XYZ file of C-alpha atoms in Angstrom:
542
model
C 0.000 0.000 0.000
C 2.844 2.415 0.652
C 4.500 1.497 -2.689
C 0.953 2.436 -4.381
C 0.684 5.634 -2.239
C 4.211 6.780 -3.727
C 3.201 6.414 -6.270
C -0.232 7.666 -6.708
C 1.419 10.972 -5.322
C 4.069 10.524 -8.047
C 1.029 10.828 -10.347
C -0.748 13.568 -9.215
C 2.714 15.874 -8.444
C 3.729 15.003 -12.337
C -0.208 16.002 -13.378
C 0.001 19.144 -11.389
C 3.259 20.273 -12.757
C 2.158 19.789 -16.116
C -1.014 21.517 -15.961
C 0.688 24.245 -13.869
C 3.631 24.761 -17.096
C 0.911 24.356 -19.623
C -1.146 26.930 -18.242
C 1.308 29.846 -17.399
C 4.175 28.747 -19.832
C 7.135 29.820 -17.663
C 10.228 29.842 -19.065
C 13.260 27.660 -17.637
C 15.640 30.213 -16.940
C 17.884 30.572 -14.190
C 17.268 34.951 -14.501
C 13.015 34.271 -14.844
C 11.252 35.218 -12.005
C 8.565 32.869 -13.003
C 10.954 30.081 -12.923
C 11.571 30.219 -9.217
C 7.889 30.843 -7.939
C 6.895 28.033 -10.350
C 9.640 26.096 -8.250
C 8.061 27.292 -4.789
C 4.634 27.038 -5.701
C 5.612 23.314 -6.476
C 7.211 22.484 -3.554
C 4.558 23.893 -1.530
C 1.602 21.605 -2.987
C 3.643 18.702 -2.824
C 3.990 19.198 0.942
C 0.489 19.474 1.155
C -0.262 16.689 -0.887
C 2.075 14.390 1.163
C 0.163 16.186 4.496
C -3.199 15.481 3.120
C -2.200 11.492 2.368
C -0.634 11.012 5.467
C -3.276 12.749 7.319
C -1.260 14.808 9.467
C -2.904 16.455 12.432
C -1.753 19.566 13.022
C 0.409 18.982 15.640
C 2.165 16.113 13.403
C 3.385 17.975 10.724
C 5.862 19.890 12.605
C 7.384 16.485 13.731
C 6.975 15.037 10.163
C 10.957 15.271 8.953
C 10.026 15.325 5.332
C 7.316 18.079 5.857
C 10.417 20.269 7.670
C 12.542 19.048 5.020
C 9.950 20.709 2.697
C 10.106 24.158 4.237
C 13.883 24.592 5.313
C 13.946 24.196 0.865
C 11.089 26.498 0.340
C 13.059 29.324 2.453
C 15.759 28.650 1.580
C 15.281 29.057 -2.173
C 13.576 32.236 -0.961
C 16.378 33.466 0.612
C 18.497 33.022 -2.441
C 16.080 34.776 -4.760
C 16.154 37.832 -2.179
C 19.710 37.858 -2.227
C 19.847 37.815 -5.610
C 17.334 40.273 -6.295
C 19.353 42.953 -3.971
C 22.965 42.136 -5.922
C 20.967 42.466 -9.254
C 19.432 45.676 -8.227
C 20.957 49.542 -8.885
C 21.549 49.970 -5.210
C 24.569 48.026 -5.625
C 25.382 48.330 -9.141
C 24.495 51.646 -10.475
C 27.902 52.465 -12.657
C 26.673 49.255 -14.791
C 23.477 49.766 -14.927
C 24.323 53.686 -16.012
C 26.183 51.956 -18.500
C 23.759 49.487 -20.144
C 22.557 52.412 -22.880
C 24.932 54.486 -24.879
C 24.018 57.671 -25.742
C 25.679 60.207 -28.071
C 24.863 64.126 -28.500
C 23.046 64.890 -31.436
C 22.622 67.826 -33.989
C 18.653 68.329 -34.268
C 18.584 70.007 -37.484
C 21.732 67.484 -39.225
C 19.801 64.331 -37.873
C 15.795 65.018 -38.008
C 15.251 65.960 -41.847
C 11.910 68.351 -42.309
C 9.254 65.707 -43.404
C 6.498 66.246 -46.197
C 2.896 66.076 -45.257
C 2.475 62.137 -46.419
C 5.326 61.111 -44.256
C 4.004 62.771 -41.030
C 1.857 60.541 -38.522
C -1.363 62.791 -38.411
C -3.364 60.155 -35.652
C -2.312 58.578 -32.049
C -3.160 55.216 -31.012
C -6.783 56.091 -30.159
C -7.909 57.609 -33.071
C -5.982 54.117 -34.921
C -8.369 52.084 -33.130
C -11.302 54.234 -33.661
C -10.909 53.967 -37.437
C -10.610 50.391 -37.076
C -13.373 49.452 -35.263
C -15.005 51.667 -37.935
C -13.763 49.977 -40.803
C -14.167 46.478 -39.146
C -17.892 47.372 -38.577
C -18.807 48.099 -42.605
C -17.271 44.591 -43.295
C -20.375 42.280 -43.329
C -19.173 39.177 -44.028
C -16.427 39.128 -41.267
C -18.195 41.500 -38.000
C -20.186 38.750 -36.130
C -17.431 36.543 -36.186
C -13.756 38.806 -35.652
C -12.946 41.754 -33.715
C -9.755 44.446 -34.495
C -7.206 43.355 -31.768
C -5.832 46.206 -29.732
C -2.088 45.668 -30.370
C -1.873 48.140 -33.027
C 1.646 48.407 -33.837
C 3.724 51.219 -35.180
C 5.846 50.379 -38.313
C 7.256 51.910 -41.520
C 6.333 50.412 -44.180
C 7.264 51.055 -47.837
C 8.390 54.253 -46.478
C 4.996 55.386 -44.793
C 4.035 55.621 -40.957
C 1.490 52.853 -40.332
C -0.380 51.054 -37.644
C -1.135 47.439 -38.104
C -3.272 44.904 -35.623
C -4.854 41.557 -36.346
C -8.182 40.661 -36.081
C -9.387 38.214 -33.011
C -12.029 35.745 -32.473
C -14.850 37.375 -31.304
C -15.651 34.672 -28.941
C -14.945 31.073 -27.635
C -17.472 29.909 -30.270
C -16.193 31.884 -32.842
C -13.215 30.470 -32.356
C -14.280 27.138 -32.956
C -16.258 27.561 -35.867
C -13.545 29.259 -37.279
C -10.465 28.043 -36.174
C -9.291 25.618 -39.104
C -9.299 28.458 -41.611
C -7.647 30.750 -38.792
C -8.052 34.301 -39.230
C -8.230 35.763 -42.065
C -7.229 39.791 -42.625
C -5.651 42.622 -41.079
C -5.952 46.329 -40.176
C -3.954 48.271 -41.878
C -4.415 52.177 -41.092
C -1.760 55.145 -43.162
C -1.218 57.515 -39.743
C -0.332 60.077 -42.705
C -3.196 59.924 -45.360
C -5.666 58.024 -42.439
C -6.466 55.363 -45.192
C -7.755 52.308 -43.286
C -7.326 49.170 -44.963
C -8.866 45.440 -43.833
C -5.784 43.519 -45.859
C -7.353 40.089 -46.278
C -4.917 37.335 -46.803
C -4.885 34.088 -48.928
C -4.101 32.064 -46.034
C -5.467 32.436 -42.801
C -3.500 33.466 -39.788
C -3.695 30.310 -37.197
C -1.098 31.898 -34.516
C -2.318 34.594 -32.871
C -3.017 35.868 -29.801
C -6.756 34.787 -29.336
C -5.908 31.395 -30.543
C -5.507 28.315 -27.806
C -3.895 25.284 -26.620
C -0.610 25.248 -28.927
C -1.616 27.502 -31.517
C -1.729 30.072 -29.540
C 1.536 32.465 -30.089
C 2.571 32.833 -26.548
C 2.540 28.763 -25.930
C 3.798 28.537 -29.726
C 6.815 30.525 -28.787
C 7.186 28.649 -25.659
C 7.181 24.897 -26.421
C 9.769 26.331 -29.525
C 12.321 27.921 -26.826
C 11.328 26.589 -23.244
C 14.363 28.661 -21.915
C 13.929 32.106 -23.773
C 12.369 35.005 -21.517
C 10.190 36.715 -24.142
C 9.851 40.718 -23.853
C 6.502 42.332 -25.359
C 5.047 40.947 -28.317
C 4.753 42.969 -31.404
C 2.235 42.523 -34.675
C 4.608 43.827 -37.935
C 4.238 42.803 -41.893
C 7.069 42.656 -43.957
C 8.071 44.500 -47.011
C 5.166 41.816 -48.859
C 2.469 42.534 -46.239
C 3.119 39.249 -45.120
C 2.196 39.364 -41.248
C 4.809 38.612 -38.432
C 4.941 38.250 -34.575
C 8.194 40.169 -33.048
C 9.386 38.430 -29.994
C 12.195 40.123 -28.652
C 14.607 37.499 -26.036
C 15.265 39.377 -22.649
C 19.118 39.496 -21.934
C 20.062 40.096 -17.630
C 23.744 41.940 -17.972
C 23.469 42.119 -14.023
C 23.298 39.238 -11.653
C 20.392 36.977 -11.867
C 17.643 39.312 -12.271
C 19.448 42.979 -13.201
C 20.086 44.534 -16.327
C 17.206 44.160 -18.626
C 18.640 44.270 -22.615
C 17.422 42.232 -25.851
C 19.968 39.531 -26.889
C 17.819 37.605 -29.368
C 14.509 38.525 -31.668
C 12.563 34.965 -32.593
C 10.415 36.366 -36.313
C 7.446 34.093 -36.182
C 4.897 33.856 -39.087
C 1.610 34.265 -38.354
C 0.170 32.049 -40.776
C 2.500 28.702 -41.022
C 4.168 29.588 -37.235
C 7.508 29.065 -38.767
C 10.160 30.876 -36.678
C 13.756 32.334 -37.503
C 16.187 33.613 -34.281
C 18.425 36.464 -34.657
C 20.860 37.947 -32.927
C 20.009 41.491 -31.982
C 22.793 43.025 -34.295
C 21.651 41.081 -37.681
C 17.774 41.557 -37.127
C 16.179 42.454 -40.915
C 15.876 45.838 -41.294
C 11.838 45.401 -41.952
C 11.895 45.008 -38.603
C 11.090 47.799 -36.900
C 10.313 47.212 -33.459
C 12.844 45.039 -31.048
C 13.068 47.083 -28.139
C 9.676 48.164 -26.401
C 9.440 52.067 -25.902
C 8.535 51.427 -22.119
C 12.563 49.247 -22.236
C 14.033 52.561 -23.673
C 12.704 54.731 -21.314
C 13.711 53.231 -18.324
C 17.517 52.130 -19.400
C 17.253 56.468 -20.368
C 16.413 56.619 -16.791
C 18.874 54.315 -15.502
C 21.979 56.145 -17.449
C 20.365 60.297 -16.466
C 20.046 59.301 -12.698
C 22.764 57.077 -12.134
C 26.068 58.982 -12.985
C 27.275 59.563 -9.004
C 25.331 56.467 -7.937
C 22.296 55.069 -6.457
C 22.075 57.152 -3.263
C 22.600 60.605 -5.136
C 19.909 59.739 -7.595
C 17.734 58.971 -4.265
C 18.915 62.235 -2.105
C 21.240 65.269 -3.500
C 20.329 63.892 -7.390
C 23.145 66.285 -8.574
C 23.333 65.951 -12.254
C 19.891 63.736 -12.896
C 17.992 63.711 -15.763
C 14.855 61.667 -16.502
C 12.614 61.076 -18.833
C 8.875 62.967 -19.392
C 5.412 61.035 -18.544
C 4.657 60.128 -22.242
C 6.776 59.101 -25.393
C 6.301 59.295 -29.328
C 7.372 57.743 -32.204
C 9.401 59.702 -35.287
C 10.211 57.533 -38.938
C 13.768 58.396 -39.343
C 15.870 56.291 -41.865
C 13.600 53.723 -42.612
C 13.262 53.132 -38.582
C 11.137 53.669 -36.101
C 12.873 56.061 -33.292
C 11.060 56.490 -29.931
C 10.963 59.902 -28.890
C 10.528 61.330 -25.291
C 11.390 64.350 -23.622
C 14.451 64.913 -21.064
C 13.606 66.756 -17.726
C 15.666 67.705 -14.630
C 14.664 65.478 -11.470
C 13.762 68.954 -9.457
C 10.663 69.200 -11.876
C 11.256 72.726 -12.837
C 8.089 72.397 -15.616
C 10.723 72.184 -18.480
C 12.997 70.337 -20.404
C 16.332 70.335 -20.154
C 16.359 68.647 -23.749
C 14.945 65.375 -25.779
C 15.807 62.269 -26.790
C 15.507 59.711 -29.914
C 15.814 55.901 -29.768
C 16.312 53.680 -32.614
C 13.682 50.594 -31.557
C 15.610 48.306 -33.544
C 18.876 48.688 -32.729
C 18.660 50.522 -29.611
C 21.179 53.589 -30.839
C 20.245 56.692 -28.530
C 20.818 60.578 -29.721
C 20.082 63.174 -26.949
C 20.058 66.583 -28.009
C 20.171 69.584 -25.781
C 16.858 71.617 -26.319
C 15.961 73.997 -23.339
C 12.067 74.526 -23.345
C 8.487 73.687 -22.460
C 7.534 70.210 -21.227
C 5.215 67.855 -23.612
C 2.230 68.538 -21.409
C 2.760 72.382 -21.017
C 3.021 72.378 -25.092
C -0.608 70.245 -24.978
C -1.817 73.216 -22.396
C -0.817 75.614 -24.676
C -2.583 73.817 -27.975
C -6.212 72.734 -26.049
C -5.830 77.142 -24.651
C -5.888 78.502 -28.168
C -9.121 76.229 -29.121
C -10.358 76.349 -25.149
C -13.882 77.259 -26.691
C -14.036 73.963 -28.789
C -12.713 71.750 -25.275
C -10.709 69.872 -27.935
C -8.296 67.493 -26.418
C -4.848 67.340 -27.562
C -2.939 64.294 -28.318
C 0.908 63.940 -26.960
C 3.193 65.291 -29.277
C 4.864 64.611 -32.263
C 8.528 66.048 -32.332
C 9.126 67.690 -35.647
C 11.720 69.623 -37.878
C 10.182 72.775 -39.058
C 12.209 75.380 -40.851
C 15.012 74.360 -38.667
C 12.773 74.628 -35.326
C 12.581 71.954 -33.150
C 8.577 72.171 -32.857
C 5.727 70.133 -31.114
C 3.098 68.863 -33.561
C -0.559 68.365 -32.094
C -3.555 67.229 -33.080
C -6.615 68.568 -31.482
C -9.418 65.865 -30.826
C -13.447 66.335 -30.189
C -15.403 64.463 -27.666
C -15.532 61.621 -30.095
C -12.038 61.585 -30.739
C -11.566 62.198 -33.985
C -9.173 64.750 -34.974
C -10.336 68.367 -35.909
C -7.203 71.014 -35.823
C -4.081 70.817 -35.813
C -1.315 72.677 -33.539
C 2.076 73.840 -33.568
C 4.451 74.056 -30.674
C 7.991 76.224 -30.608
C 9.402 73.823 -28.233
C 12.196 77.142 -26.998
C 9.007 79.785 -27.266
C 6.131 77.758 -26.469
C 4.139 81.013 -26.524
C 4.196 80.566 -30.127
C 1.484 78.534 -31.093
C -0.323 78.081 -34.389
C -2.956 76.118 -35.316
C -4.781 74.866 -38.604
C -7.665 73.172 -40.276
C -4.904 70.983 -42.378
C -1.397 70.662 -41.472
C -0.395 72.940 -44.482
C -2.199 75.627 -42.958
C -0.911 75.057 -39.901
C 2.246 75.193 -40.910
C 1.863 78.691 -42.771
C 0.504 80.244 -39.544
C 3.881 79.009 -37.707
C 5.856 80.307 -39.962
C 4.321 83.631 -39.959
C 4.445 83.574 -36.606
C 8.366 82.876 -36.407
C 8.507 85.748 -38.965
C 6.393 88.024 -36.958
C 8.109 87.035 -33.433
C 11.779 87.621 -35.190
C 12.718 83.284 -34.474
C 13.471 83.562 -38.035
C 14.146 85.672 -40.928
C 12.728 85.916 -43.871
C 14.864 84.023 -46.574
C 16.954 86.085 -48.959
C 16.709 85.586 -52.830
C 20.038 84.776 -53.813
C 19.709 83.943 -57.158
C 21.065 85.325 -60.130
C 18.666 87.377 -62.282
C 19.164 87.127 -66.037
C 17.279 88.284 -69.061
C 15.276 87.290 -72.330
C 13.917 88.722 -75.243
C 11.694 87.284 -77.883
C 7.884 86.265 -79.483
C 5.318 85.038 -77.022
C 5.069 81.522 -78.676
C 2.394 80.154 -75.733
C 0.555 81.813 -73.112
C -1.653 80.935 -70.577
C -3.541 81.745 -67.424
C -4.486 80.622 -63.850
C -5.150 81.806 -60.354
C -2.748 81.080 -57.583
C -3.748 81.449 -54.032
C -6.085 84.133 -55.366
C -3.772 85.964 -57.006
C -4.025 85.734 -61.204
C -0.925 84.458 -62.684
C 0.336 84.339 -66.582
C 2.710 81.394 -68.341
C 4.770 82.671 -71.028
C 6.769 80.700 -73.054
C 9.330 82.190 -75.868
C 10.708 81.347 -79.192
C 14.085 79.758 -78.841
C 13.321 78.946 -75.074
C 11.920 75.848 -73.787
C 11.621 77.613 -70.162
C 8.065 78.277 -69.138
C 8.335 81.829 -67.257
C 5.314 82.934 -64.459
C 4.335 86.306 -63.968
C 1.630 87.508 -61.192
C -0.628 90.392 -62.224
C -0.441 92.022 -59.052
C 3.331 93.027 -59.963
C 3.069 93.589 -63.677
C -0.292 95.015 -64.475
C 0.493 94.918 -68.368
C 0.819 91.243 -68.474
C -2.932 91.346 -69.484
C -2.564 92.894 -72.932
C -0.158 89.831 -73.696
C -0.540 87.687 -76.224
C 0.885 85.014 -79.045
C 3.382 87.028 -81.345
C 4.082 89.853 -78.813
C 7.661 91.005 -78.700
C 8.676 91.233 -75.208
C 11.611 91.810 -72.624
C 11.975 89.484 -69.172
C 14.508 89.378 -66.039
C 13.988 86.109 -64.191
C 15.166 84.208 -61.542
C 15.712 80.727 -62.570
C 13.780 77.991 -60.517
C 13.049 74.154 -60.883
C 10.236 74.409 -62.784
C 8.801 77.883 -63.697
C 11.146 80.530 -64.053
C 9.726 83.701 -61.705
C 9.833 86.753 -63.537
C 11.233 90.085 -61.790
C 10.875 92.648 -64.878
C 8.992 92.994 -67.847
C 8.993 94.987 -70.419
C 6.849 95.260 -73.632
C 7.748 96.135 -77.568
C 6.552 99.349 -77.810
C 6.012 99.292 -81.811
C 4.123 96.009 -81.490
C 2.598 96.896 -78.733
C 1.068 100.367 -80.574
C 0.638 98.055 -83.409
C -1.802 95.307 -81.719
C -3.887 98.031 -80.011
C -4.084 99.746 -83.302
């Protein structure tokens, strides 16, 4: 009976254990936290078990060797993981853990290039999922049986700023019903143009996040690497539009638990759940997203506080810097950089500068920027429009005519976006806002004009001069302002003059002999001077 007992508990231990892994997936890793509670929790129901078959009274158990046997392991794999906890921590090692990011002084204007309209992300992750759950809602065929997941991931793809997320099973049943085909599109959303697309795919997508038992991504990755730690998931498509799971491999540079990096990025597709491993350095460059914002912020944090050690970052905090509440994301180079602002630790309600992380590779710029915090900038943007209550989002950190400026959008109550705002991040009383960004952006620059930030551009170019028949002429209105083409024999140049300077432009036409000084541009020459035949002109009037 005592060999059956054994063994029946055996059993049940083996059950539990399996169950308990297949449930919460925890990795086998020395540096996982999971790893030694799963260990604890473990030990503890095997005591019990062994209590419960021996039925121990309560007085027994203390005198029950194997029970004590039990807890003198329990504590002292306890003790261990405290110890280790406190040697991993910054209290102890805060010149390495200062070191774990490197980060190099940047030139704003050299390294942030001014971006056309199409290239700038218009929308924030709200308004995304708005216009998804929109665009999910007019498909018919798919609503009652998928739902937009809320991952919603920021890439660049083909060059533009876009959010993509997968759909879901709407429900248990849904799953069910639908689960051999697996799922079968994606949202796809331009954050410049605010296109939404529902990309629907030849094959279905059968690891996801809403899937179960193995075909569901996290236990998919798992049961592939039993000892990886995985960092944040992230939903990307390649260069094809072929859809992707990003699952970046923690790395501890500090003790057991300390020093959070990414050593390895697993690239598993969502549709046949075939997976490639990279090392961090030779990760595609499709991908755009290996280290999470919320990782870059905090190793930010760890190198600004940390440069005369824990205890100064704690009391005198001479010389700390840390990061604003809130970050951003800028397309620079075919990348996506995270961007956040850089404040002193005395809150003085401005920043002391900025800073840009490359999400791929990790490669930090800071640049020294004195001027108004991210949420004094958003103060500033929802006071201009206070009538409206529009909301603005956090903003976007932008290269305008060599001016570090905060771009806004302004949100109504059903958060969709309305205005637009811009932000001198040095003068943050300068603030302009706009129906359309263009708009916007010819109110700021006004406004630098008018405030003397910036003088207006001098004409350098050379002026030269023509002579000849009108062989083409022709007329349209420019920002209401009438304006003539003229073309001339001998000349392929097409040459643009505005009414409002030369009045006689109007009595013009084919055959006229006529005099021009120009200024030579890309496309239409812009004429300074002209001067009409006066024998032809007599002539044509006669």
């Amino acid at each position: 009976m005592k060999g059956k007992s054994k063994f029946f508990i055996a059993i049940a231990a083996i059950l539990l254990a399996g169950i308990y892994y297949y449930v919460s997936i925890p990795a086998i890793n020395i540096h996982s936290s999971d790893t030694w509670f799963c260990v604890i929790f473990l030990l503890i129901v095997f005591a019990v078990i062994y209590a419960i078959k021996r039925r121990f009274r309560p007085g027994e158990i203390k005198e029950s060797k194997i029970i004590r046997s039990f807890i003198i392991l329990i504590l002292g794999i306890g003790v261990v993981y405290l110890i280790g906890s406190v040697l991993s921590s910054p209290i102890v090692n805060a010149r390495k853990y200062q070191k774990l990011m490197t980060v190099e002084e940047g030139e704003f204007t050299e390294d942030v290039e001014e971006l056309s309209f199409d290239k700038i992300p218009l929308l924030d992750r709200d308004t995304a999922e708005i216009l998804g759950d929109r665009k999910m809602g007019s498909m018919v065929d798919m609503v009652s049986q998928f739902e937009v997941d809320n991952i919603y991931s920021q890439i660049n793809y083909k060059g533009n700023p876009v959010r993509v997320s997968p759909l879901k099973y709407a429900s248990l049943i849904k799953w069910f019903t639908n689960q051999k085909n697996g799922i079968p599109a994606y949202i796809k959303i331009n954050m410049a143009t605010q296109t939404t697309e529902l990309v629907k795919l030849d094959q279905g997508m059968k690891y996801t996040t809403s899937d179960h038992f193995n075909r569901n991504i996290y236990r998919h990755l798992r049961f592939a690497h039993p000892t990886y730690i995985y960092g944040e998931l992230s939903f990307e498509i390649d260069e094809d539009g072929v859809p992707y799971w990003i699952a970046p491999v923690k790395k501890f540079n500090i003790g057991l638990f300390g020093g959070e990096t990414v050593g390895k990025v697993v690239i598993c597709n969502a549709v046949t759940g075939e997976m490639d491993t990279y090392d961090i350095e030779e990760v595609p460059q499709w991908v755009d997203r290996a280290y999470s914002a919320d990782l870059l912020v905090q190793l930010f944090d760890y190198y600004g506080t940390l440069k005369h050690g824990f205890f100064n970052s704690i009391l005198s905090q001479k010389d700390c810097l840390e990061t604003t509440d809130g970050y951003n994301y800028l397309a620079l180079d075919d990348d996506v950089w995270m961007y956040t602002g850089v404040t002193s630790v005395n809150g003085d309600q401005s920043n002391v500068g900025f800073v840009l992380s490359n999400q791929r590779t990790m490669e930090t710029k800071y640049y020294k920027v004195e001027g108004a915090t991210e949420a004094s900038a958003m103060s500033s943007a929802e006071g201009q429009v206070q009538n409206l209550k529009y909301v603005a989002t956090f903003p976007l950190l932008l290269n305008i005519s060599e001016e570090p400026t905060y771009f806004i959008a302004l949100k109504d109550d059903a958060g969709l976006v309305k205005k637009y705002a811009m932000v001198n991040v040095q003068k943050y009383q300068i603030v302009a806002i706009g129906d359309s960004v263009s708009q916007c952006q010819e109110n700021y620059l006004e406004l630098l004009l008018n405030n003397g930030v910036k003088q207006a551009e001098q004409d350098t170019r050379e002026e030269k001069e023509i002579s000849g028949k009108i062989t083409k002429i022709a007329q349209a209105v420019m920002d209401g302002t009438s304006h003539y083409y003229i073309m001339i024999e001998g000349s392929n140049d097409i040459f643009d003059v505005s009414v409002a300077s030369f009045i006689d432009v109007v009595r013009c036409e084919v055959g006229q002999e006529i005099s021009l000084k120009y200024k030579e541009d890309s496309q239409v020459n812009t004429v300074t001077d002209l001067q009409l035949d006066e024998k032809n002109d007599k002539g044509i009037e006669e």
